[in-house]
Structures are given as C-alpha cells and as structure tokens.
Short mmCIF file of C-alpha atoms and ligand atoms in Angstrom, two decimals:
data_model
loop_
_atom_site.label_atom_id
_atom_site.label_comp_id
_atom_site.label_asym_id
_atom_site.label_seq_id
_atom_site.Cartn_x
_atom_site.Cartn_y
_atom_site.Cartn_z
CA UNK A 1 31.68 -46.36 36.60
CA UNK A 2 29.88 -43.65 35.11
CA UNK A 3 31.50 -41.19 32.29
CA UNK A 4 32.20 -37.81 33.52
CA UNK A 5 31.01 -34.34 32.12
CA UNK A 6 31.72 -31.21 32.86
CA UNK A 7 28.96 -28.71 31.57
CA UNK A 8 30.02 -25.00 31.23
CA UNK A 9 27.50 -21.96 31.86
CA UNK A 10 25.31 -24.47 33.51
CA UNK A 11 23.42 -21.89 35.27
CA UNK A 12 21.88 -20.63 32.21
CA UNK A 13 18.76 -20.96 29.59
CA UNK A 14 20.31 -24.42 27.47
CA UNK A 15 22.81 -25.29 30.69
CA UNK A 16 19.90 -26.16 32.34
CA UNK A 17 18.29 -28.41 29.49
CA UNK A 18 21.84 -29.93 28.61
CA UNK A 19 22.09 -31.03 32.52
CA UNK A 20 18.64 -32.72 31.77
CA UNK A 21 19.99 -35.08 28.91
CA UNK A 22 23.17 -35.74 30.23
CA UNK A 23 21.77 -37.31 33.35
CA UNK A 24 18.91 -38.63 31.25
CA UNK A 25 22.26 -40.12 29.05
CA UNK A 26 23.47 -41.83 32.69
CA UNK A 27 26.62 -39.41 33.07
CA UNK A 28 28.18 -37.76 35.93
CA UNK A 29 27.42 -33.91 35.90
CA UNK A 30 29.57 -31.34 36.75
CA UNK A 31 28.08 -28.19 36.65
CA UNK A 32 30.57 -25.02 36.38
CA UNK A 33 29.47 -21.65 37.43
CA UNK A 34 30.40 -18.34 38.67
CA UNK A 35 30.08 -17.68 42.88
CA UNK A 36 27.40 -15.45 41.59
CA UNK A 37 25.66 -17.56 39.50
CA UNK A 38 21.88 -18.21 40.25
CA UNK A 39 21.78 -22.30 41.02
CA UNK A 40 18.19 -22.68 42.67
CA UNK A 41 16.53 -24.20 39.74
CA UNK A 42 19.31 -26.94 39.39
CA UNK A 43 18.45 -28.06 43.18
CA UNK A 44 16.84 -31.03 42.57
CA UNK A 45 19.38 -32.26 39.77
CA UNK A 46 21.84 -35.38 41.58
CA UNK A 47 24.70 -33.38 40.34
CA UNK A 48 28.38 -32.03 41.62
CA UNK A 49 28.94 -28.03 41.17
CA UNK A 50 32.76 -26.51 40.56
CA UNK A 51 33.77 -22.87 39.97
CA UNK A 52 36.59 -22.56 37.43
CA UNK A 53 38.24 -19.74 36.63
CA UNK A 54 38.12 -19.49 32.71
CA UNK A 55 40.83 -16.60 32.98
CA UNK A 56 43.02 -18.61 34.84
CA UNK A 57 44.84 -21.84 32.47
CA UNK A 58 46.76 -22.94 35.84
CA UNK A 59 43.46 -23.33 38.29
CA UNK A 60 41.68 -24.81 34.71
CA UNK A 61 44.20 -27.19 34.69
CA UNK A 62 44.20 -28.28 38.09
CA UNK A 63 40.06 -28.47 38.15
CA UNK A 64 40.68 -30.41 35.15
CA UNK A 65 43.44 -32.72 36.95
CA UNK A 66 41.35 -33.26 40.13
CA UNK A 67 37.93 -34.23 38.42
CA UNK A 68 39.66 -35.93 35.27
CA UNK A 69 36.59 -35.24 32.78
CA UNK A 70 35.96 -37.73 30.02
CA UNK A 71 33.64 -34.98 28.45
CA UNK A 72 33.00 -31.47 28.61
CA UNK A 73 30.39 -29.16 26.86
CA UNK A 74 31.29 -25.74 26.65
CA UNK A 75 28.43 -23.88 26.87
CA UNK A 76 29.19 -20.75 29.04
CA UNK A 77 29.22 -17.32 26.92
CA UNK A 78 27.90 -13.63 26.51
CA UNK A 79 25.26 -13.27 23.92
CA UNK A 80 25.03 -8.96 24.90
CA UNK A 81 28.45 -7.24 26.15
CA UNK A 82 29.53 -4.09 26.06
CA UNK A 83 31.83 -4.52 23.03
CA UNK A 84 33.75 -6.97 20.83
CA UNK A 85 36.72 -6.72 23.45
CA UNK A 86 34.69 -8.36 26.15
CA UNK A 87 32.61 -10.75 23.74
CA UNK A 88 36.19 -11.66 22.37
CA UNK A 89 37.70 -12.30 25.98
CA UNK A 90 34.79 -14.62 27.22
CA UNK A 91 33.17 -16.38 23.91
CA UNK A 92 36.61 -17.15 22.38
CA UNK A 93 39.32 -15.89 24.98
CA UNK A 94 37.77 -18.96 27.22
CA UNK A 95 37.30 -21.69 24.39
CA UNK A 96 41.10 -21.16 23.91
CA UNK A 97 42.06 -20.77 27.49
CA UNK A 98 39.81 -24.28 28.25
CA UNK A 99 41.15 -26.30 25.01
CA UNK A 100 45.04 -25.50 26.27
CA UNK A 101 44.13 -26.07 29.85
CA UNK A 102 42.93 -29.84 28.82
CA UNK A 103 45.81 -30.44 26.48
CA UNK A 104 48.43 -29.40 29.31
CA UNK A 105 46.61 -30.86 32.11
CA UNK A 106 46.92 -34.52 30.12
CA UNK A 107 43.68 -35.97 30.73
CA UNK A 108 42.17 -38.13 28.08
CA UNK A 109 39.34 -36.02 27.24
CA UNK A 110 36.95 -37.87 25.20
CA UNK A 111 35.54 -35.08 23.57
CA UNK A 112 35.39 -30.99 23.88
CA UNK A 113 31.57 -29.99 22.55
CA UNK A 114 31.54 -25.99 21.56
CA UNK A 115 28.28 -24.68 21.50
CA UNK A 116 28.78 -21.78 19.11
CA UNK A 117 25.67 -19.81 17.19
CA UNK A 118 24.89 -19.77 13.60
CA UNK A 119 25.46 -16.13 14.52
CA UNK A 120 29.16 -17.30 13.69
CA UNK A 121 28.11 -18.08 9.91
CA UNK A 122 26.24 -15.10 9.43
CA UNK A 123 22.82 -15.03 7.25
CA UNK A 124 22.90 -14.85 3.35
CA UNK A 125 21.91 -12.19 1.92
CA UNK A 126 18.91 -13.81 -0.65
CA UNK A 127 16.04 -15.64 0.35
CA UNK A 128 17.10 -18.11 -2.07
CA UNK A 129 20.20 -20.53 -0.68
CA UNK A 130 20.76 -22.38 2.37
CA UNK A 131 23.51 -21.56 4.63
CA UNK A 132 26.03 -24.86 4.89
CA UNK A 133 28.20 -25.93 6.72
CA UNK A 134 30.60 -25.07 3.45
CA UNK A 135 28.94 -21.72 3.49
CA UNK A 136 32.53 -19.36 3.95
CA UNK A 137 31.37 -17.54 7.51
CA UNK A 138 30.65 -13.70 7.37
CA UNK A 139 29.15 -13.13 10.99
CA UNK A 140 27.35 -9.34 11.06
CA UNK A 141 27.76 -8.67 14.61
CA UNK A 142 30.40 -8.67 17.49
CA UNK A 143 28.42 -11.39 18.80
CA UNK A 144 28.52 -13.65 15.50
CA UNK A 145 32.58 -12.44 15.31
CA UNK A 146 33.28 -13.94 18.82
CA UNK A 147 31.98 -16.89 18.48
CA UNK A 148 33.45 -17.62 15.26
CA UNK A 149 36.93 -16.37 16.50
CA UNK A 150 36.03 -19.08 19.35
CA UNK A 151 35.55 -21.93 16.76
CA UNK A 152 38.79 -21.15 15.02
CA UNK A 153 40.89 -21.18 18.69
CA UNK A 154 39.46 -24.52 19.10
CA UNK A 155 40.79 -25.59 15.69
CA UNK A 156 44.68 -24.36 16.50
CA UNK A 157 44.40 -27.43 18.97
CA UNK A 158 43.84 -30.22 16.38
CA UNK A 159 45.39 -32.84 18.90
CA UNK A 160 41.81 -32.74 20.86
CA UNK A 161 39.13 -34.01 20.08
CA UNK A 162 36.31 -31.69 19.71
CA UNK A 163 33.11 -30.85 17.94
CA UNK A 164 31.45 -27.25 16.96
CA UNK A 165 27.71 -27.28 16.93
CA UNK A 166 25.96 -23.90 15.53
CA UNK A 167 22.47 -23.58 16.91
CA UNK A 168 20.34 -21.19 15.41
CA UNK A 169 17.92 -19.02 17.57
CA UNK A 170 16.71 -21.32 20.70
CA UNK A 171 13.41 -21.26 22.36
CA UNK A 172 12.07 -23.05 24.91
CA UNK A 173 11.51 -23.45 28.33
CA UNK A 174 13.73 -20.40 31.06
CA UNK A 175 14.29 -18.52 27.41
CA UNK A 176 14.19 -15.33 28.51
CA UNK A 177 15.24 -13.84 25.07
CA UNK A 178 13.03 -15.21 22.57
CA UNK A 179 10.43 -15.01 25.95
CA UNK A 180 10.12 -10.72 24.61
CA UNK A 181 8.42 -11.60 21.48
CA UNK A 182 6.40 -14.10 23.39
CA UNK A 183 4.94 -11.75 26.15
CA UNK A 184 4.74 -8.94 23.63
CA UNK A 185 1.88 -11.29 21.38
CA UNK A 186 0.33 -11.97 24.49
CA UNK A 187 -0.18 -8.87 25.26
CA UNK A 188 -1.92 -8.53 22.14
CA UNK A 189 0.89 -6.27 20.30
CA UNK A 190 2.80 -8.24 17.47
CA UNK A 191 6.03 -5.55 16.38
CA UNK A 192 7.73 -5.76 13.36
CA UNK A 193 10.46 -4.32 12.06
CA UNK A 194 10.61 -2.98 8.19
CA UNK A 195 8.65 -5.03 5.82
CA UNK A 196 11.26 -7.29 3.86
CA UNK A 197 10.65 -10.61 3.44
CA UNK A 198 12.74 -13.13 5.48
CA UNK A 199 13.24 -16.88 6.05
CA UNK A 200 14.32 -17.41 10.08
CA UNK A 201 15.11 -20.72 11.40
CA UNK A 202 14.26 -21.89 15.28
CA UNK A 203 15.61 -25.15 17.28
CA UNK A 204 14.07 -26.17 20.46
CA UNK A 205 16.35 -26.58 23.33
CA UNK A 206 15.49 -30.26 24.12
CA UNK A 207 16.58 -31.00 20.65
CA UNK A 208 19.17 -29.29 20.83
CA UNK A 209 20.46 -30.56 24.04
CA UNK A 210 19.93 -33.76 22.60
CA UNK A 211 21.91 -33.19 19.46
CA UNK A 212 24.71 -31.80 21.80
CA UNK A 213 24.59 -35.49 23.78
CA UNK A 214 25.02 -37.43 21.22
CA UNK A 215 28.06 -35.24 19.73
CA UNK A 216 29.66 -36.13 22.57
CA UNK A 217 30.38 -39.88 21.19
CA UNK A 218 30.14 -38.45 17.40
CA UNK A 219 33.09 -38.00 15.36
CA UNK A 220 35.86 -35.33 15.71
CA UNK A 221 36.73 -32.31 14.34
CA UNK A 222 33.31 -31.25 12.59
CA UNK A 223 31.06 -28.44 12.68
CA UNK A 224 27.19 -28.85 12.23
CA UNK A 225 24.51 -26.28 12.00
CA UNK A 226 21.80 -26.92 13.69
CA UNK A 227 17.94 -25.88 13.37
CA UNK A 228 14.48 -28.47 13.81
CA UNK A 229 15.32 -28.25 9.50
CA UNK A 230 12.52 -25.89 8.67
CA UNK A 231 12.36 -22.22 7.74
CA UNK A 232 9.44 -20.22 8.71
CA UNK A 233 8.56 -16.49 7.60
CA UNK A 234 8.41 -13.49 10.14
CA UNK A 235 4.86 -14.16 11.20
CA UNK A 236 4.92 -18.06 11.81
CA UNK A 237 6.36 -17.62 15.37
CA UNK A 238 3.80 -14.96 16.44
CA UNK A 239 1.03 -17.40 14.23
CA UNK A 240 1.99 -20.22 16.57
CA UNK A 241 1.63 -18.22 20.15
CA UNK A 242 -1.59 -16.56 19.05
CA UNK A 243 -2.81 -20.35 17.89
CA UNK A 244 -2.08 -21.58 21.25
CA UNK A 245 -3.39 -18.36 23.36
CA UNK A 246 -6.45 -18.27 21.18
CA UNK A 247 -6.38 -14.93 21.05
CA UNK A 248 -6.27 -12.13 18.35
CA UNK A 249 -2.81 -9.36 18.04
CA UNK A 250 -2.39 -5.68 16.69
CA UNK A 251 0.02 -6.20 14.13
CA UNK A 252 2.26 -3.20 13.22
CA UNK A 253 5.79 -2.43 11.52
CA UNK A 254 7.99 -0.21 12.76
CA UNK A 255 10.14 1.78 10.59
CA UNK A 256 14.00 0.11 10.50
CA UNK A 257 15.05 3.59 11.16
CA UNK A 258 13.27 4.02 13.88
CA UNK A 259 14.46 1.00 15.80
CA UNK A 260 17.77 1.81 14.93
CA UNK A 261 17.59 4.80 16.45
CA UNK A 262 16.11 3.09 19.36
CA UNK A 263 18.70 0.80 19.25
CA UNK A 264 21.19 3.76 19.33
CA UNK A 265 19.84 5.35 22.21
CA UNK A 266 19.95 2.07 24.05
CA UNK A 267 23.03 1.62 23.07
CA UNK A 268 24.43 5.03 24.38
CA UNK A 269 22.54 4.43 27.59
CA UNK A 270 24.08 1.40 28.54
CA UNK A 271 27.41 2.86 28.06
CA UNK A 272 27.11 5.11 30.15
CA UNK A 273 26.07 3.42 32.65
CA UNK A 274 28.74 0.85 31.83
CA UNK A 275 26.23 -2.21 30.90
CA UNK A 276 25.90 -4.12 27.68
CA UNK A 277 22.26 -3.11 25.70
CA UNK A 278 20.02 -5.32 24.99
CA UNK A 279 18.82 -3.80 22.22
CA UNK A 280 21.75 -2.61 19.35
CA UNK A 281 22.42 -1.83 15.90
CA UNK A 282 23.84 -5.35 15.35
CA UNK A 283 20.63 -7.09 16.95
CA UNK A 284 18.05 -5.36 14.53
CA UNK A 285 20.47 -5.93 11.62
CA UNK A 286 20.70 -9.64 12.99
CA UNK A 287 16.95 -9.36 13.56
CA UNK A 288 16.39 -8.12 9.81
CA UNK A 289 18.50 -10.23 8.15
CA UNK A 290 16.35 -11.70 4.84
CA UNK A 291 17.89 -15.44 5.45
CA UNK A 292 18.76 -17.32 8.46
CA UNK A 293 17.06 -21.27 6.59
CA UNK A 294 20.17 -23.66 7.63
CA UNK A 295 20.72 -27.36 6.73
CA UNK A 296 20.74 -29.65 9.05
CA UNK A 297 21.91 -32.67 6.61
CA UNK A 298 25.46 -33.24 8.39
CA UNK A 299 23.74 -33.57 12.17
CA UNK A 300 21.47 -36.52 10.73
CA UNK A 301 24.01 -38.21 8.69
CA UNK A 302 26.73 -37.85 11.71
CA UNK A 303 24.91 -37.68 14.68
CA UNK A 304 21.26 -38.86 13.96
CA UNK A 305 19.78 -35.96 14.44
CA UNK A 306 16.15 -35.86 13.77
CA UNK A 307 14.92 -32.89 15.79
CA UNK A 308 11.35 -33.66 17.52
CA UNK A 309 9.61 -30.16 17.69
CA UNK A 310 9.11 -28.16 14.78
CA UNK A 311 7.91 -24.48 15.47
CA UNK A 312 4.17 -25.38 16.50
CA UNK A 313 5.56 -28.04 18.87
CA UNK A 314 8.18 -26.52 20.66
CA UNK A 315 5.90 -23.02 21.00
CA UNK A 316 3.22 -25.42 22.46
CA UNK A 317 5.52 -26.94 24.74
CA UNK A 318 7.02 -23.55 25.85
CA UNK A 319 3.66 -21.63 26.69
CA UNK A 320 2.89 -24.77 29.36
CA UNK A 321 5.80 -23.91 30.62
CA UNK A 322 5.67 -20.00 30.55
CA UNK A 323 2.27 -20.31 31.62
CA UNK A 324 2.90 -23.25 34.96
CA UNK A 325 5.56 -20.94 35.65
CA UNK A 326 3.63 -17.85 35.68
CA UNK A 327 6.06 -16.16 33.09
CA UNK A 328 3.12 -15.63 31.39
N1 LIG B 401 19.99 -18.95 23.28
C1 LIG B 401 20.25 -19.02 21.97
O1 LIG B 401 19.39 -18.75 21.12
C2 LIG B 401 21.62 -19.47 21.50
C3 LIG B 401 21.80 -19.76 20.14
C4 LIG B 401 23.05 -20.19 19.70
C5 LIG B 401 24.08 -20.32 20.59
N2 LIG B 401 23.90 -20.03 21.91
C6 LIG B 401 25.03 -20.19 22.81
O2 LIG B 401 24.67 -21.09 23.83
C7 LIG B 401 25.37 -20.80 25.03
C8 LIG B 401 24.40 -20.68 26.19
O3 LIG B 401 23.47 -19.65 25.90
P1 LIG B 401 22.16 -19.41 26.76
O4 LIG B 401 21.09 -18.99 25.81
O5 LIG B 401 21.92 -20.54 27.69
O6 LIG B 401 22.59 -18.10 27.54
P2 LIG B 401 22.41 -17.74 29.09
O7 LIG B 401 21.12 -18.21 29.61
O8 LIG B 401 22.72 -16.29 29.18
O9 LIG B 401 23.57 -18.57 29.79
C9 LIG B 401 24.91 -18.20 29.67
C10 LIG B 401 25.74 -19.03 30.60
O10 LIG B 401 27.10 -18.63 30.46
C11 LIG B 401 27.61 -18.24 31.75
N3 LIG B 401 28.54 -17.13 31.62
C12 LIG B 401 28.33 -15.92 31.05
N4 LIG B 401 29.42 -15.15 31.19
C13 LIG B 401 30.32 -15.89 31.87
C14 LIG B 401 31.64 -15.63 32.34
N5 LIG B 401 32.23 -14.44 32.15
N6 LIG B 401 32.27 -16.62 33.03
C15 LIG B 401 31.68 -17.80 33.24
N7 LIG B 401 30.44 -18.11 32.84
C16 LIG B 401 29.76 -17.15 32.15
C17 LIG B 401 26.38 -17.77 32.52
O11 LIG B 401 26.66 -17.80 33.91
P3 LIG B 401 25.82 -16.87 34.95
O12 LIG B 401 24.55 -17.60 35.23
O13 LIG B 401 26.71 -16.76 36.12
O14 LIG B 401 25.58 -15.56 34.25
C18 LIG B 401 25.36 -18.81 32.08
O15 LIG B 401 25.54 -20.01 32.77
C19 LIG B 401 26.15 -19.51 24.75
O16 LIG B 401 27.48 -19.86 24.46
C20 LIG B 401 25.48 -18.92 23.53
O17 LIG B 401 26.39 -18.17 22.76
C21 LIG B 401 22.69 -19.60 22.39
#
C-alpha cells in the first residue's frame, strides 16, 4: 500500500510543485485547503482533497484519525497580513495547533515537514559571513517573527518527529511574487531600491519541493536552510530575464526613502480598508537587506541535496512557463 501525505496550503505557489514530487515519489496525496481555495489547476493531479480546520485541534484530530497520515508537509501560511497578530495566529498558531492535534490523535506519523522561510533567520548585516544553520535567528519582520515563533512551537513537541526546512526567496513556475520583478524587466523598467551592495540568495521550487520529499524519510529534529548554494548580486536576477527576453531595460534607483514612504502609504491604505499591503516597511527593509548568501552544507550531507537550477536555469525554466501561460 502506498504511504500517505497530507500536504497543507496545497492550493498555493510551492503546494502545487510539492503535489508534483510527492506523486512523482509514488505517495498518496491529500491535499488540504480552504472551501474558498482556488483548486482548478490541481484537476488533473490523481489526488484526494480535505478541508481541515487549523483553528479547530478536535476536527484536526479527527481528520487526522480518519485518514491516518504517515506524512504531512505543512506548507499552508500568510507571507502579507495585516499584522503580527494574524501572521502569529496562522504561521505559528497552526504549526502548534497541527503538531498537538497529531500527538493527541495517536497516529504514527512518520514525519511532520515545516516549511518555514529563511525570513525566520533574518539576514546578516555584512556582506561578509554566511548565515548557518548555527547562525542565532534575528528575523526583521512580522513575517520572519511568525515563522520563527512557528519553528519553536514545533520544537515544544519533541516526541514527533519533524523537520524545519528554511527556503530562501522561491521562484518558479505560478510565483506570483517574485513574478513583479519579472514583468517589471519585461516591460523594459528594472527598479532598484538605494544603492548598497547586497548578496541575495534564490531556490527554485522544483528543488525545493524535492529537498522537502526527501526530508520526509531524513532524520528528525533538524533545521536546514535552503538556497540552489549560490549568492548573486542585485542585478543577476534582472541579468538573467533580460538574457532570456533578449531585450534591453531602463535601469533606475529609487531613493530608500521614497519607497518607504510608498510603503507607508500602502500600508495605511490597506488598513483602512482592512487588507494586508503588499508593499511595507518590513518588505523594503527585507528587500534591502545587504546579506541573504545561506549554506546549504547540512541539506547535502543529510538529505542529498544537490539543487539542479542555479539562477540562469530556473529563470529559463520560469519564462517558458510565464510565457506558455501567457503571464507574460
Ligand atoms: N514563496 C516563497 O518565496 C517562500 C519562501 C520561504 C517560505 N515560504 C513558505 O512556503 C509556504 C507556501 O508559500 P507559497 O509561496 O506557496 O504561498 P501561497 O502561494 O500564498 O500559498 C499559501 C498557501 O497557504 C494557504 N493558506 C493561507 N492562509 C491560510 C489559512 N488561514 N488557512 C489555511 N490555509 C491557508 C493558502 O490557501 P488559499 O489558496 O486558500 O489562500 C495557500 O494554499 C508558506 O508557509 C510560506 O511562508 C515561501
């Protein structure tokens, strides 16, 4: 009989690609989503879909009893809210109510995979160093806080077994984040903000999903950062779109002030009208940050992972699909 795993926020960008692997991987999918969540695109998947409520620990436990998972990947989470309350509730409010709900239900879970964010580290603030996995965390926005508060309600439950992977910024195919910067070069405008220097780090979300497969039969109890291993300066991503558009950009740099005014405004906007921003204070100082390079040593030793797209591969791979797809 085929292994059983559940797959949180299933509807979304990496959901999607993690369904991918796990069938590819020959397990039974369970995909969990809201009533509202947008399914269409997992259609053709051979897959079951439940609706657990993550507020609930009793109707956790009995979705947990019925479908008696051998895995799950917790993957459902806010990357914008409206503040560190509601980040708090669903990034780590969630991990903890799901890690009690599989510990009282008594299933023998093989393994609980968090997909946190490097945004739970924070960046250092030299562009000499690597962040570690020994790096002590110092996230700089409510975001980063969350899911670091998530990773240590996981850890008050050290009789399941459970791994913390800490992707840095994914791209790929259905990004619609990273997809911005990506419509904004084609369009010929390439935005900057400030001029300092900075190392960023990218991962591909096959890779990633990947690297979140195969922590599924890793050991317990560990935390990996994860990245394709590279750093790249502030104009390699832009470099690598315009390569494979052909095409020639207006480059500019916008004064930090400025955006953070911007980001101000935005911010006031939304709040009034009761929705998170997508653009805030925290963002550009996440955006700014001088170094985001992140070792990857611990995910090869432990889980053999040897990413396959570095930043000219994966950007390749992501126009085709932007561009099939008319995104772009
Ligand atoms: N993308 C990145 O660069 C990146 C980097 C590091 C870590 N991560 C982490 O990876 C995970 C997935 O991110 P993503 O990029 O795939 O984001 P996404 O496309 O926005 O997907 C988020 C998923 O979480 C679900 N979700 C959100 N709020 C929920 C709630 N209150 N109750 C139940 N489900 C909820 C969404 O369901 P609906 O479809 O119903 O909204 C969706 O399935 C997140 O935990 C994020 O923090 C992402």
């Amino acid at each position: 009989m085929k292994e059983r795993v559940l797959i949180t926020g299933a509807s979304g960008f990496i959901g999607y690609h993690l369904i991918e692997e796990a069938l590819q991987q020959n397990l039974d999918v369970y995909a969990a989503m809201r009533k509202t969540s947008k399914v269409d695109h997992l259609r053709h998947f051979n897959i079951k879909y439940t609706c657990p409520d993550f507020t609930d620990p009793n109707s956790l436990k009995q979705e947990l009893r019925e479908n008696k998972y051998d895995y799950i990947i917790h993957a459902a989470g806010v990357t914008t809210a409206r503040s560190q309350k509601e980040y708090n509730q669903i990034n780590a409010g969630y991990t903890r109510n799901l890690a009690s709900a599989v510990l009282e239900s008594g299933i023998k879970l093989k393994k609980l995979v968090l997909i946190s964010s490097l945004a739970a580290v924070g960046p250092l603030n030299s562009l000499t160093g690597i962040i570690t996995e020994q790096t002590a965390p110092h996230p700089i926005s409510a975001y980063g806080n969350s899911k670091l508060m998530a990773e240590q309600n996981l850890k008050e439950f050290p009789s399941l077994n459970y791994s913390i992977l800490r992707p840095t910024g994914v791209y790929g195919p259905r990004d619609r984040d990273i997809f911005i910067f990506f419509k904004q070069v084609a369009r010929g405008i390439e935005p900057y903000i400030g001029k300092v220097e900075q190392k960023f780090s990218f991962l591909y979300v096959t890779d990633l999903a990947k690297a979140t497969i195969r922590a599924l039969f890793g050991v317990n109890h560990k935390t990996y950062n994860l990245s394709d291993g590279n750093f790249y300066n502030r104009y390699e991503l832009a470099a690598n779109i315009k390569e494979v558009l052909n095409l020639t950009t207006i480059k500019f740099h916008l004064p930090v002030n400025f955006v953070k005014l911007i980001a101000k405004v935005s911010e006031k906007y939304s709040s009034l009208s009761d929705k998170a921003a997508v653009l805030n204070i925290e963002k550009v100082d996440e955006l700014m940050a001088v170094n985001w390079w992140c070792s990857i040593e611990n995910a090869k030793a432990d889980l053999g992972f040897y990413p396959e797209y570095n930043l000219k591969a994966g950007v390749a791979e992501t126009i085709k699909w932007y561009k099939a797809n008319k995104w772009l």
